Short mmCIF file of C-alpha atoms in Angstrom, two decimals:
data_model
loop_
_atom_site.label_atom_id
_atom_site.label_comp_id
_atom_site.label_asym_id
_atom_site.label_seq_id
_atom_site.Cartn_x
_atom_site.Cartn_y
_atom_site.Cartn_z
CA MET A 1 -50.26 -13.89 -1.99
CA SER A 2 -50.25 -12.30 1.43
CA TRP A 3 -48.99 -13.87 4.76
CA GLY A 4 -51.91 -11.98 6.61
CA THR A 5 -54.84 -13.78 4.89
CA GLU A 6 -53.03 -17.02 3.98
CA LEU A 7 -51.13 -17.76 7.20
CA TRP A 8 -53.50 -15.93 9.67
CA ASP A 9 -53.10 -18.86 12.04
CA GLN A 10 -49.39 -19.55 11.64
CA PHE A 11 -47.92 -17.16 14.09
CA ASP A 12 -45.45 -19.81 15.69
CA ASN A 13 -44.25 -21.07 12.24
CA LEU A 14 -43.77 -17.60 11.04
CA GLU A 15 -41.58 -16.72 14.01
CA LYS A 16 -39.36 -19.78 13.46
CA HIS A 17 -39.16 -19.13 9.67
CA THR A 18 -38.11 -15.47 9.97
CA GLN A 19 -35.45 -16.45 12.63
CA TRP A 20 -34.10 -19.00 10.29
CA GLY A 21 -33.72 -16.28 7.63
CA ILE A 22 -31.90 -14.15 9.76
CA GLU A 23 -29.51 -17.16 10.62
CA VAL A 24 -28.99 -17.88 6.89
CA LEU A 25 -27.92 -14.26 6.53
CA GLU A 26 -25.31 -14.40 9.54
CA LYS A 27 -23.93 -17.63 8.00
CA TYR A 28 -23.29 -15.78 4.66
CA ILE A 29 -21.55 -12.96 6.65
CA LYS A 30 -19.42 -15.54 8.22
CA PHE A 31 -18.47 -17.00 4.95
CA VAL A 32 -17.54 -13.82 3.48
CA LYS A 33 -15.35 -13.04 6.73
CA GLU A 34 -13.30 -16.29 6.38
CA ARG A 35 -12.93 -15.49 2.52
CA ALA A 36 -11.72 -12.29 3.35
CA GLU A 37 -9.18 -13.74 5.73
CA ILE A 38 -8.17 -16.27 3.07
CA GLU A 39 -7.37 -13.32 0.75
CA ILE A 40 -5.32 -11.16 3.12
CA ASN A 41 -3.28 -14.16 4.09
CA TYR A 42 -2.69 -15.31 0.68
CA ALA A 43 -1.75 -11.78 -0.30
CA LYS A 44 0.54 -11.58 2.79
CA GLN A 45 2.14 -14.95 1.68
CA LEU A 46 2.61 -13.77 -1.95
CA ARG A 47 4.32 -10.48 -0.69
CA ASN A 48 6.52 -12.44 1.43
CA LEU A 49 7.47 -14.91 -1.31
CA SER A 50 8.09 -11.99 -3.62
CA LYS A 51 10.28 -10.18 -1.18
CA LYS A 52 12.31 -13.38 -0.37
CA TYR A 53 13.28 -13.69 -4.02
CA GLN A 54 13.90 -10.13 -4.71
CA THR A 55 17.49 -9.12 -5.62
CA LYS A 56 19.42 -8.02 -2.59
CA LYS A 57 21.52 -5.08 -2.73
CA ASN A 58 25.27 -5.43 -2.45
CA SER A 59 25.18 -9.05 -3.22
CA LYS A 60 26.05 -11.54 -5.83
CA GLU A 61 22.34 -11.45 -6.90
CA GLU A 62 22.69 -7.78 -7.93
CA GLU A 63 25.55 -8.77 -10.23
CA GLU A 64 23.46 -11.36 -11.73
CA SER A 65 20.69 -8.82 -12.53
CA LYS A 66 22.46 -7.74 -15.74
CA TYR A 67 21.22 -10.81 -17.53
CA THR A 68 17.93 -10.56 -19.31
CA SER A 69 16.63 -13.65 -17.74
CA CYS A 70 17.34 -12.50 -14.17
CA LYS A 71 15.67 -9.08 -15.01
CA ALA A 72 12.74 -11.01 -16.23
CA PHE A 73 12.45 -12.85 -13.06
CA GLN A 74 12.73 -9.68 -10.95
CA ASN A 75 10.05 -8.24 -13.01
CA THR A 76 7.94 -11.13 -12.26
CA MET A 77 8.42 -10.65 -8.65
CA ASN A 78 7.39 -6.96 -8.84
CA GLU A 79 4.20 -8.14 -10.83
CA MET A 80 3.54 -10.74 -8.07
CA ASN A 81 3.83 -8.05 -5.52
CA ASP A 82 1.10 -6.02 -7.47
CA TYR A 83 -0.88 -9.27 -7.79
CA ALA A 84 -0.87 -9.63 -4.10
CA GLY A 85 -2.02 -6.07 -3.75
CA GLN A 86 -5.17 -6.92 -5.70
CA HIS A 87 -6.09 -9.88 -3.42
CA GLU A 88 -5.66 -7.36 -0.51
CA VAL A 89 -8.10 -4.99 -2.42
CA ILE A 90 -10.69 -7.95 -2.50
CA SER A 91 -10.37 -8.68 1.12
CA GLU A 92 -10.88 -4.97 2.13
CA ASN A 93 -13.68 -4.59 -0.28
CA MET A 94 -15.45 -7.67 1.06
CA THR A 95 -14.98 -6.49 4.76
CA SER A 96 -16.23 -3.01 4.04
CA MET A 97 -18.93 -3.47 1.31
CA ILE A 98 -20.50 -6.80 2.53
CA MET A 99 -19.52 -7.76 6.04
CA ALA A 100 -20.01 -4.21 7.53
CA GLU A 101 -23.22 -3.62 5.60
CA LEU A 102 -24.82 -6.72 6.19
CA THR A 103 -23.96 -6.88 9.78
CA ARG A 104 -25.78 -3.48 10.41
CA PHE A 105 -28.66 -4.74 8.17
CA VAL A 106 -29.06 -7.90 10.46
CA GLN A 107 -29.16 -5.81 13.55
CA GLU A 108 -31.91 -3.72 12.11
CA LEU A 109 -33.77 -6.90 10.97
CA LYS A 110 -33.65 -8.32 14.42
CA GLN A 111 -34.90 -5.17 16.06
CA GLU A 112 -37.66 -4.82 13.63
CA ARG A 113 -38.67 -8.52 13.87
CA LYS A 114 -38.74 -8.29 17.64
CA SER A 115 -40.82 -5.53 17.59
CA HIS A 116 -43.37 -6.90 15.10
CA PHE A 117 -43.69 -10.26 17.11
CA HIS A 118 -44.20 -8.16 20.42
CA GLU A 119 -46.91 -6.49 18.81
CA GLY A 120 -48.43 -9.79 17.47
CA ARG A 121 -48.09 -11.29 21.04
CA LYS A 122 -49.80 -8.42 22.56
CA ALA A 123 -52.87 -8.88 20.06
CA GLN A 124 -53.07 -12.50 20.80
CA GLN A 125 -52.92 -11.82 24.62
CA HIS A 126 -55.98 -9.26 24.20
CA ILE A 127 -58.12 -11.73 22.11
CA GLU A 128 -57.59 -14.42 24.80
CA THR A 129 -58.57 -12.14 27.38
CA CYS A 130 -61.58 -11.21 25.44
CA TRP A 131 -62.34 -14.96 24.91
CA LYS A 132 -62.02 -15.49 28.75
CA GLN A 133 -64.40 -12.67 29.47
CA LEU A 134 -66.90 -14.29 27.14
CA GLU A 135 -66.54 -17.74 28.66
CA SER A 136 -67.12 -16.27 32.11
CA SER A 137 -70.32 -14.42 31.12
CA LYS A 138 -71.49 -17.32 29.29
CA ARG A 139 -71.10 -19.62 32.49
CA ARG A 140 -72.63 -17.13 34.81
CA PHE A 141 -75.72 -16.69 32.30
CA GLU A 142 -75.88 -20.67 32.29
CA ARG A 143 -75.73 -20.75 36.05
CA ASP A 144 -78.44 -18.03 36.50
CA CYS A 145 -80.68 -19.77 34.13
CA LYS A 146 -80.48 -22.97 36.18
CA GLU A 147 -81.06 -21.24 39.47
CA ALA A 148 -84.16 -19.60 38.05
CA ASP A 149 -85.58 -22.96 36.60
CA ARG A 150 -85.02 -24.52 40.16
CA ALA A 151 -86.62 -21.50 41.96
CA GLN A 152 -89.67 -21.67 39.47
CA GLN A 153 -90.19 -25.65 40.19
CA TYR A 154 -89.88 -24.99 43.82
CA PHE A 155 -92.61 -22.32 43.73
CA GLU A 156 -94.90 -24.54 41.73
CA ARG A 157 -94.42 -27.16 44.28
CA MET A 158 -95.27 -24.98 47.19
CA ASP A 159 -98.21 -23.31 45.29
CA ALA A 160 -99.73 -26.92 44.75
CA ASP A 161 -99.30 -28.17 48.42
CA ILE A 162 -102.29 -27.23 50.51
CA ASN A 163 -100.34 -27.84 53.56
CA VAL A 164 -98.07 -24.90 52.87
CA THR A 165 -98.93 -21.42 54.32
CA LYS A 166 -99.83 -18.63 52.01
CA ALA A 167 -96.69 -16.95 53.46
CA ASP A 168 -94.45 -19.62 52.36
CA VAL A 169 -95.85 -19.70 48.86
CA GLU A 170 -95.40 -16.02 48.64
CA LYS A 171 -91.78 -16.24 49.68
CA ALA A 172 -91.16 -18.99 47.10
CA ARG A 173 -92.82 -16.90 44.50
CA GLN A 174 -90.73 -13.74 45.30
CA GLN A 175 -87.58 -16.00 45.12
CA ALA A 176 -88.58 -17.42 41.70
CA GLN A 177 -88.99 -13.72 40.49
CA ILE A 178 -85.60 -12.78 41.71
CA ARG A 179 -83.84 -15.66 39.99
CA HIS A 180 -85.54 -14.83 36.72
CA GLN A 181 -84.40 -11.36 37.00
CA MET A 182 -80.74 -12.47 37.53
CA ALA A 183 -80.93 -14.82 34.59
CA ASP A 184 -82.31 -11.99 32.51
CA ASP A 185 -79.30 -9.72 33.67
CA SER A 186 -76.77 -12.35 32.93
CA LYS A 187 -78.52 -12.92 29.55
CA GLY A 188 -77.89 -9.27 28.83
CA ASP A 189 -74.24 -9.28 29.94
CA TYR A 190 -73.48 -12.40 28.01
CA SER A 191 -75.08 -10.87 24.91
CA SER A 192 -73.02 -7.82 25.28
CA VAL A 193 -69.83 -9.55 25.90
CA LEU A 194 -70.49 -11.82 22.93
CA GLN A 195 -71.10 -8.87 20.68
CA LYS A 196 -67.58 -7.15 21.89
CA PHE A 197 -65.94 -10.55 21.44
CA ASN A 198 -67.05 -10.94 17.92
CA HIS A 199 -65.96 -7.40 17.12
CA GLU A 200 -62.45 -7.92 18.59
CA GLN A 201 -62.11 -11.23 16.92
CA GLN A 202 -62.93 -9.64 13.63
CA GLU A 203 -60.57 -6.91 14.02
CA HIS A 204 -57.78 -9.31 15.29
CA TYR A 205 -57.99 -11.76 12.46
CA HIS A 206 -58.93 -9.26 9.59
CA THR A 207 -57.01 -6.11 10.70
CA HIS A 208 -54.22 -6.67 13.34
CA ILE A 209 -52.81 -9.95 12.57
CA PRO A 210 -52.74 -9.41 8.72
CA THR A 211 -51.08 -5.95 9.34
CA ILE A 212 -48.32 -7.46 11.54
CA PHE A 213 -47.72 -10.54 9.10
CA GLN A 214 -47.55 -8.23 6.21
CA LYS A 215 -44.78 -6.18 7.96
CA LEU A 216 -43.03 -9.67 8.61
CA GLN A 217 -43.49 -10.74 5.03
CA ASP A 218 -41.78 -7.22 3.89
CA LEU A 219 -39.01 -7.87 6.43
CA GLU A 220 -38.30 -11.39 5.01
CA GLU A 221 -38.45 -10.07 1.29
CA ARG A 222 -36.03 -7.35 2.05
CA ARG A 223 -33.63 -9.93 3.61
CA ILE A 224 -33.84 -12.21 0.55
CA THR A 225 -33.29 -9.15 -1.72
CA ARG A 226 -30.48 -7.91 0.33
CA LEU A 227 -28.68 -11.34 0.25
CA GLY A 228 -29.04 -11.47 -3.65
CA ASP A 229 -27.63 -7.97 -4.07
CA SER A 230 -24.68 -9.04 -1.63
CA LEU A 231 -23.99 -12.00 -3.88
CA LYS A 232 -23.89 -9.69 -6.86
CA THR A 233 -21.54 -7.47 -5.01
CA TYR A 234 -19.40 -10.48 -3.98
CA ALA A 235 -18.95 -11.46 -7.68
CA GLU A 236 -18.36 -7.71 -8.75
CA ILE A 237 -15.55 -7.18 -6.17
CA ASP A 238 -13.78 -10.28 -7.87
CA ARG A 239 -14.48 -9.04 -11.31
CA GLN A 240 -13.34 -5.35 -10.62
CA VAL A 241 -9.54 -6.60 -9.87
CA ILE A 242 -9.69 -8.80 -13.01
CA PRO A 243 -8.34 -6.28 -15.46
CA ILE A 244 -5.54 -5.21 -13.18
CA ILE A 245 -4.68 -8.93 -12.39
CA GLY A 246 -4.59 -9.40 -16.16
CA LYS A 247 -2.18 -6.38 -16.59
CA CYS A 248 0.11 -8.19 -14.09
CA LEU A 249 -0.06 -11.40 -15.90
CA ASP A 250 0.56 -9.43 -19.14
CA GLY A 251 3.70 -7.75 -17.33
CA ILE A 252 4.86 -11.21 -16.54
CA THR A 253 4.27 -12.25 -20.12
CA LYS A 254 6.14 -9.25 -21.44
CA ALA A 255 9.04 -9.72 -18.94
CA ALA A 256 9.36 -13.46 -20.30
CA GLU A 257 9.43 -12.06 -23.93
CA SER A 258 12.10 -9.83 -23.21
CA ILE A 259 14.47 -12.63 -22.40
CA ASN A 260 17.27 -12.69 -24.88
CA SER A 261 19.41 -15.67 -25.02
CA LYS A 262 21.89 -14.20 -27.24
CA GLN A 263 22.21 -11.03 -25.27
CA ASP A 264 22.88 -13.03 -22.22
CA SER A 265 25.59 -15.21 -23.88
CA GLN A 266 27.16 -11.85 -24.89
CA THR A 267 27.04 -10.87 -21.30
CA VAL A 268 28.64 -13.76 -19.97
CA VAL A 269 31.48 -13.13 -22.58
CA GLU A 270 31.81 -9.46 -21.26
CA SER A 271 31.81 -10.46 -17.81
CA PHE A 272 34.54 -13.19 -17.86
CA LYS A 273 36.59 -12.57 -21.01
CA SER A 274 40.27 -12.57 -20.03
CA GLY A 275 41.77 -11.08 -23.02
CA PHE A 276 44.33 -13.76 -23.31
CA GLU A 277 44.85 -15.97 -26.38
CA PRO A 278 44.74 -19.82 -25.90
CA PRO A 279 47.91 -21.67 -25.02
CA GLY A 280 50.08 -22.87 -27.93
CA ASP A 281 51.69 -26.13 -28.49
CA ILE A 282 54.38 -27.43 -26.12
CA ASP A 283 57.59 -28.69 -27.65
CA PHE A 284 58.87 -32.18 -27.09
CA GLU A 285 61.54 -32.25 -24.54
CA ASP A 286 64.20 -35.29 -25.15
CA PHE A 287 65.42 -36.81 -21.58
CA THR A 288 67.43 -39.42 -23.39
CA GLN A 289 70.50 -37.30 -23.79
CA SER A 290 73.31 -37.82 -21.23
CA MET A 291 74.07 -34.10 -21.26
CA LYS A 292 72.21 -31.70 -18.68
CA ARG A 293 68.72 -31.29 -19.74
CA THR A 294 68.31 -27.90 -21.83
CA VAL A 295 65.13 -26.49 -22.33
CA SER A 296 64.21 -24.89 -25.69
CA ASP A 297 63.59 -21.52 -26.25
CA THR A 298 59.78 -22.14 -26.68
CA SER A 299 59.44 -24.33 -23.72
CA LEU A 300 57.04 -23.72 -20.98
CA THR A 301 59.91 -22.34 -18.58
CA ASN A 302 60.97 -19.70 -21.11
CA ASN A 303 57.41 -18.77 -21.52
CA ARG A 304 57.17 -18.11 -17.79
CA ALA A 305 60.33 -16.12 -17.92
CA ASP A 306 59.02 -14.08 -20.82
CA VAL A 307 55.93 -13.38 -18.96
CA LYS A 308 57.97 -12.34 -15.89
CA SER A 309 60.42 -10.28 -17.99
CA ASP A 310 57.89 -8.38 -20.06
CA PRO A 311 54.49 -8.05 -18.21
CA LYS A 312 53.54 -5.25 -20.56
CA THR A 313 53.44 -7.33 -23.83
CA PRO A 314 49.99 -8.56 -24.56
CA GLY A 315 51.43 -11.26 -26.79
CA LYS A 316 50.60 -14.96 -27.07
CA SER A 317 53.45 -15.93 -24.53
CA ARG A 318 51.55 -13.83 -21.63
CA GLY A 319 48.35 -15.51 -22.49
CA LYS A 320 49.48 -19.09 -22.76
CA LEU A 321 49.78 -19.89 -18.90
CA TRP A 322 46.99 -17.57 -17.61
CA PRO A 323 44.32 -20.63 -17.17
CA PHE A 324 47.01 -22.50 -15.14
CA ILE A 325 48.08 -19.63 -12.86
CA LYS A 326 46.93 -19.92 -9.32
CA LYS A 327 44.82 -16.97 -8.41
CA ASN A 328 45.99 -14.64 -5.44
CA LYS A 329 43.60 -14.79 -2.81
CA GLY A 330 45.37 -12.13 -0.85
CA ALA A 331 44.35 -8.35 -1.05
CA THR A 332 43.39 -6.86 -4.31
CA PRO A 333 46.03 -4.65 -5.87
CA GLU A 334 45.01 -1.12 -6.50
CA ASP A 335 45.56 -1.28 -10.15
CA PHE A 336 43.51 -4.55 -10.40
CA SER A 337 46.73 -6.31 -12.03
CA ASN A 338 45.53 -9.59 -10.70
CA LEU A 339 42.76 -9.70 -13.05
CA PRO A 340 42.82 -10.70 -16.81
CA PRO A 341 43.22 -7.78 -19.09
CA GLU A 342 39.48 -7.49 -20.13
CA GLN A 343 38.21 -7.82 -16.61
CA ARG A 344 40.83 -5.29 -15.54
CA ARG A 345 39.90 -2.85 -18.05
CA LYS A 346 36.40 -2.84 -16.78
CA LYS A 347 37.40 -2.38 -13.21
CA LEU A 348 39.48 0.44 -13.95
CA GLN A 349 36.76 2.03 -16.11
CA GLN A 350 34.45 1.72 -13.11
CA LYS A 351 37.08 3.14 -10.82
CA VAL A 352 37.56 6.21 -13.22
CA ASP A 353 33.56 6.74 -13.39
CA GLU A 354 33.48 6.87 -9.61
CA LEU A 355 36.26 9.19 -9.09
CA ASN A 356 35.04 11.58 -11.73
CA LYS A 357 31.72 11.71 -9.91
CA ASP A 358 33.22 12.45 -6.72
CA LEU A 359 35.57 15.05 -8.44
CA GLN A 360 32.47 16.66 -9.81
CA LYS A 361 30.61 17.03 -6.72
CA GLU A 362 33.71 18.52 -4.92
CA ILE A 363 33.99 21.16 -7.89
CA ASP A 364 30.33 21.97 -7.46
CA GLN A 365 30.77 22.66 -3.91
CA ARG A 366 33.91 24.75 -4.33
CA ASP A 367 32.09 26.82 -7.20
CA ALA A 368 29.07 27.35 -4.86
CA LEU A 369 31.38 28.38 -1.78
CA THR A 370 33.30 30.58 -4.20
CA LYS A 371 30.29 32.37 -5.08
CA MET A 372 29.20 32.67 -1.28
CA LYS A 373 32.72 34.14 -0.65
CA ASP A 374 32.35 36.70 -3.30
CA VAL A 375 28.95 37.69 -2.19
CA TYR A 376 30.20 38.16 1.44
CA MET A 377 32.88 40.48 -0.02
CA LYS A 378 30.48 42.62 -1.87
CA ASN A 379 27.80 42.55 0.91
CA PRO A 380 29.56 42.17 4.44
CA GLN A 381 26.12 42.46 6.04
CA MET A 382 25.53 38.86 4.61
CA GLY A 383 28.61 37.21 6.37
CA ASP A 384 32.34 36.89 6.87
CA PRO A 385 34.43 36.05 3.66
CA ALA A 386 37.00 34.41 5.80
CA SER A 387 34.32 31.91 7.27
CA VAL A 388 34.30 29.92 4.02
CA ALA A 389 38.05 30.27 3.12
CA GLN A 390 39.22 27.35 5.27
CA LYS A 391 36.49 25.19 3.71
CA LEU A 392 37.58 26.19 0.15
CA ILE A 393 41.23 25.36 1.06
CA GLU A 394 40.07 21.75 2.26
CA ILE A 395 37.82 21.55 -0.96
CA GLY A 396 40.68 22.58 -3.30
CA SER A 397 42.93 19.94 -1.47
CA ASN A 398 40.46 17.18 -1.90
CA ILE A 399 40.13 18.30 -5.73
CA GLU A 400 43.85 17.96 -6.20
CA LYS A 401 43.88 14.58 -4.65
CA LEU A 402 40.84 13.30 -6.66
CA ARG A 403 42.40 14.53 -9.91
CA VAL A 404 45.74 12.78 -9.22
CA GLU A 405 43.79 9.55 -8.52
CA VAL A 406 41.75 10.14 -11.78
CA GLN A 407 45.14 10.60 -13.91
CA LYS A 408 46.53 7.48 -11.99
CA PHE A 409 43.61 5.28 -12.90
CA GLU A 410 43.55 6.71 -16.34
CA GLY A 411 47.10 5.89 -16.84
CA TRP A 412 46.58 2.32 -16.05
CA LEU A 413 43.50 2.28 -18.17
CA ALA A 414 45.46 3.70 -20.96
CA GLU A 415 47.87 0.92 -20.65
CA VAL A 416 45.43 -1.75 -20.63
CA GLU A 417 43.58 -0.36 -23.77
CA GLY A 418 47.16 0.09 -25.36
CA ARG A 419 46.50 3.91 -25.74
CA LEU A 420 50.01 4.66 -24.45
CA PRO A 421 53.22 2.86 -25.22
CA ALA A 422 54.65 2.82 -21.82
CA ARG A 423 53.88 3.96 -18.18
CA ASN A 424 56.66 6.47 -18.14
CA ASP A 425 54.38 8.58 -20.45
CA ASN A 426 52.06 9.42 -17.90
CA SER A 427 53.60 12.82 -17.17
CA ARG A 428 52.60 13.88 -20.93
CA ARG A 429 49.10 12.30 -20.53
CA GLN A 430 48.43 14.03 -17.15
CA SER A 431 49.52 17.32 -18.67
CA ALA A 432 47.00 16.85 -21.46
CA LEU A 433 44.27 15.86 -19.15
CA TYR A 434 45.01 18.91 -16.93
CA GLU A 435 44.50 21.13 -20.10
CA THR A 436 41.48 19.39 -20.89
CA GLN A 437 40.01 19.97 -17.39
CA ASN A 438 40.75 23.53 -17.62
CA THR A 439 38.85 24.13 -20.92
CA ALA A 440 35.86 21.61 -20.58
CA PRO A 441 34.00 19.61 -17.81
CA VAL A 442 35.43 16.49 -16.37
CA ASN A 443 33.87 13.93 -18.47
CA ASN A 444 36.35 11.41 -19.00
CA CYS A 445 33.70 8.57 -19.13
CA ALA A 446 30.65 10.65 -19.70
CA GLN A 447 29.90 13.35 -22.08
CA ASP A 448 27.65 15.60 -19.90
CA ARG A 449 28.43 17.00 -16.38
CA GLU A 450 26.14 15.80 -13.58
CA SER A 451 25.79 16.64 -10.17
CA PRO A 452 25.53 13.80 -7.69
CA ASP A 453 21.80 13.44 -8.10
CA GLY A 454 22.39 13.17 -11.77
CA SER A 455 20.92 16.58 -12.95
CA TYR A 456 22.69 18.45 -15.51
CA THR A 457 24.50 21.74 -14.56
CA GLU A 458 25.80 24.63 -16.86
CA ASP A 459 28.85 25.10 -14.62
CA GLN A 460 32.14 25.05 -16.59
CA SER A 461 34.75 23.92 -13.82
CA GLN A 462 38.10 25.20 -13.98
CA GLU A 463 41.31 23.83 -12.77
CA THR A 464 42.04 27.28 -11.03
CA GLU A 465 39.70 28.85 -8.58
CA VAL A 466 36.63 30.40 -10.64
CA LYS A 467 36.37 34.02 -10.56
CA VAL A 468 32.78 35.12 -10.24
CA THR A 469 31.58 38.69 -10.50
CA PRO A 470 28.92 38.93 -8.06
CA THR A 471 26.08 41.55 -8.05
CA GLU A 472 24.29 43.38 -5.24
CA PHE A 473 21.28 41.71 -3.72
CA ASP A 474 18.23 43.78 -4.71
CA ASP A 475 16.32 43.30 -1.58
CA ASP A 476 17.58 42.97 2.17
CA PHE A 477 16.14 40.99 4.87
CA ASP A 478 14.71 43.93 6.58
CA ASP A 479 11.77 44.58 4.03
CA GLU A 480 8.84 46.21 5.50
CA GLU A 481 6.48 43.63 3.72
CA PRO A 482 7.14 39.99 3.19
CA LEU A 483 7.80 38.98 -0.43
CA SER A 484 5.21 36.82 -1.96
CA THR A 485 6.01 33.40 -3.12
CA ILE A 486 6.86 33.20 -6.88
CA GLY A 487 7.56 29.36 -7.06
CA SER A 488 8.98 26.39 -5.21
CA CYS A 489 12.26 24.44 -5.02
CA LYS A 490 13.81 21.17 -4.03
CA ALA A 491 17.22 20.92 -2.10
CA LEU A 492 19.57 18.73 -4.18
CA TYR A 493 22.19 18.83 -1.51
CA PRO A 494 22.32 19.71 2.19
CA PHE A 495 23.42 23.10 3.09
CA ASP A 496 24.31 24.22 6.59
CA GLY A 497 23.71 27.87 6.33
CA GLU A 498 25.82 28.96 9.38
CA ASN A 499 26.50 32.58 8.20
CA GLU A 500 24.28 35.48 8.64
CA GLY A 501 21.54 35.94 5.96
CA THR A 502 21.50 32.25 4.82
CA ILE A 503 19.31 29.32 5.86
CA SER A 504 20.04 25.77 6.40
CA VAL A 505 18.36 23.06 4.20
CA ALA A 506 18.12 19.36 4.07
CA GLU A 507 18.61 17.27 1.09
CA GLY A 508 15.12 16.60 -0.66
CA GLU A 509 13.35 19.37 1.29
CA ILE A 510 10.75 21.18 -0.36
CA LEU A 511 10.79 25.08 0.07
CA ASN A 512 9.13 28.30 -1.19
CA VAL A 513 11.02 30.62 -3.61
CA ILE A 514 10.40 34.52 -2.84
CA GLU A 515 13.49 35.82 -4.92
CA GLU A 516 15.13 34.52 -7.98
CA ASP A 517 18.88 34.36 -8.58
CA LYS A 518 19.90 37.82 -9.70
CA GLY A 519 23.22 36.48 -11.30
CA ASP A 520 25.20 36.11 -8.10
CA GLY A 521 24.50 32.46 -7.53
CA TRP A 522 22.16 32.96 -4.63
CA THR A 523 18.30 32.34 -4.48
CA ARG A 524 16.15 33.61 -1.70
CA ILE A 525 13.70 31.08 -0.14
CA ARG A 526 11.29 30.72 2.77
CA ARG A 527 10.56 27.74 4.87
CA ASN A 528 7.57 29.30 6.54
CA GLU A 529 6.14 32.57 7.27
CA GLU A 530 8.96 33.68 9.50
CA GLU A 531 12.19 31.70 8.50
CA GLU A 532 13.91 32.72 5.28
CA GLY A 533 17.22 33.19 3.77
CA TYR A 534 19.60 32.69 0.96
CA VAL A 535 21.00 29.28 -0.26
CA PRO A 536 23.44 28.66 -3.23
CA THR A 537 21.22 28.28 -6.61
CA SER A 538 23.40 25.11 -7.56
CA TYR A 539 22.12 23.40 -4.38
CA ILE A 540 18.49 23.56 -5.45
CA GLU A 541 16.22 22.81 -8.17
CA VAL A 542 13.71 25.67 -8.77
CA TYR A 543 10.37 25.50 -10.11
CA LEU A 544 8.98 29.07 -10.89
CA ASP A 545 5.14 29.81 -10.96
CA LYS A 546 4.22 30.77 -14.61
CA THR A 547 1.92 33.49 -13.46
CA ALA A 548 4.45 34.75 -11.01
CA LYS A 549 7.20 34.82 -13.72
CA ASP A 550 4.95 36.45 -16.39
CA SER A 551 4.05 39.23 -13.99
#
């Protein structure tokens, strides 16, 4: 079935149909564009919704996140954020894989269609010109034939009239011959033009128009096929994100299954348990006696007196009145004595953990500076040992203050936990703690020593200043040839590198390692081809290349 043979005379209808086909494709492009806008707006709204209900830092909600139900809700918000991301993927893919491609395709179709119809109109104009030439030749032939017939009749009348001179008859005969000759010439022209027209018409309707219409048919079929392929792509874009969306929904289901009502109930107990016992019975007081009212030994007043006289006794008398005591809304005491015993214990334990972390950080910094000082003493070209002495004094003072704070809060914690009979035993406890800190890492609340970023270190911190035996650096900075890179490292803490031979680094910075620690606590690193120097090994995390290490 070919348009060229079946629709040879439907030029105008084919022009309208192909234009309609392109408009259908443009309508589909507009539909996809609006769908992509809906997806991106939906994703944006989902992200905003998820962000709105995310737990805010340093807020009451952060405290509530310890409950499994709250954790599940936050995990759901995280999954919804990922879920929104998939709708963004749908929008991006529809824009790039359908809209952009079809827009280019439509432009190509319009140019190609315009070219074909221009060629068709040109062929139509040519055949119309040939037809006009044929009509003109035909009319001229017809006119000449009529003129020749009239001239012949005139000659015959003149020849039959005896009154006409011989000269007039001869003149009429010559005129008739001229007209017959003109008619014969017009007949020849008409025959020639007719043959040419028939040839052109044959070419027009059997060659030129079928070829043009066949190109238009191919164009239309490509448009239809491309629309079908785009519809498949439209469905496939949605289908590709279904597995990931399914994982998001599975994550929400998993979060819901992780909710433990018993555990949350236990968390409530741990959060609000006061440690007091419920109040006992209140004795009857008889006001009918005429004497001055005397309160019994077990009365409410005596209970209050007992509480004030012996605040350290964790007995029933102290616990009786706790629910009725008005909470102090002023400043929180340093020892958290305004809190119930259980809550006070948790706060003290938290404070001890924080102080121990700060203490460990100061100790690590002191050890690094001590190694730096010893290296300067052994290698004066590296720097002046006196330049770090003042810093060491400051750090030592900070360490002593932090240790006093740790011992103070541990003393209060011991009282709450009942580990010491009285507060006047603090001196004994501090002495024992001092010995413990001189023989093992500071780990009152944790078994492992951790640097501020949580990484394990092998340093054994001492109460007194650690003596480190430094070694000479194997290489100086004035090597004739630059050292090759043997690995990389990440800065765990910032280092100023103010002394000669050292290099400053920022926390989290990634640099190249060109020389390992030789046992003196320093590692040589390079930032670029021209900037290199030494940093304390305890300040960085090293990743050596296996090939370089083996060689």
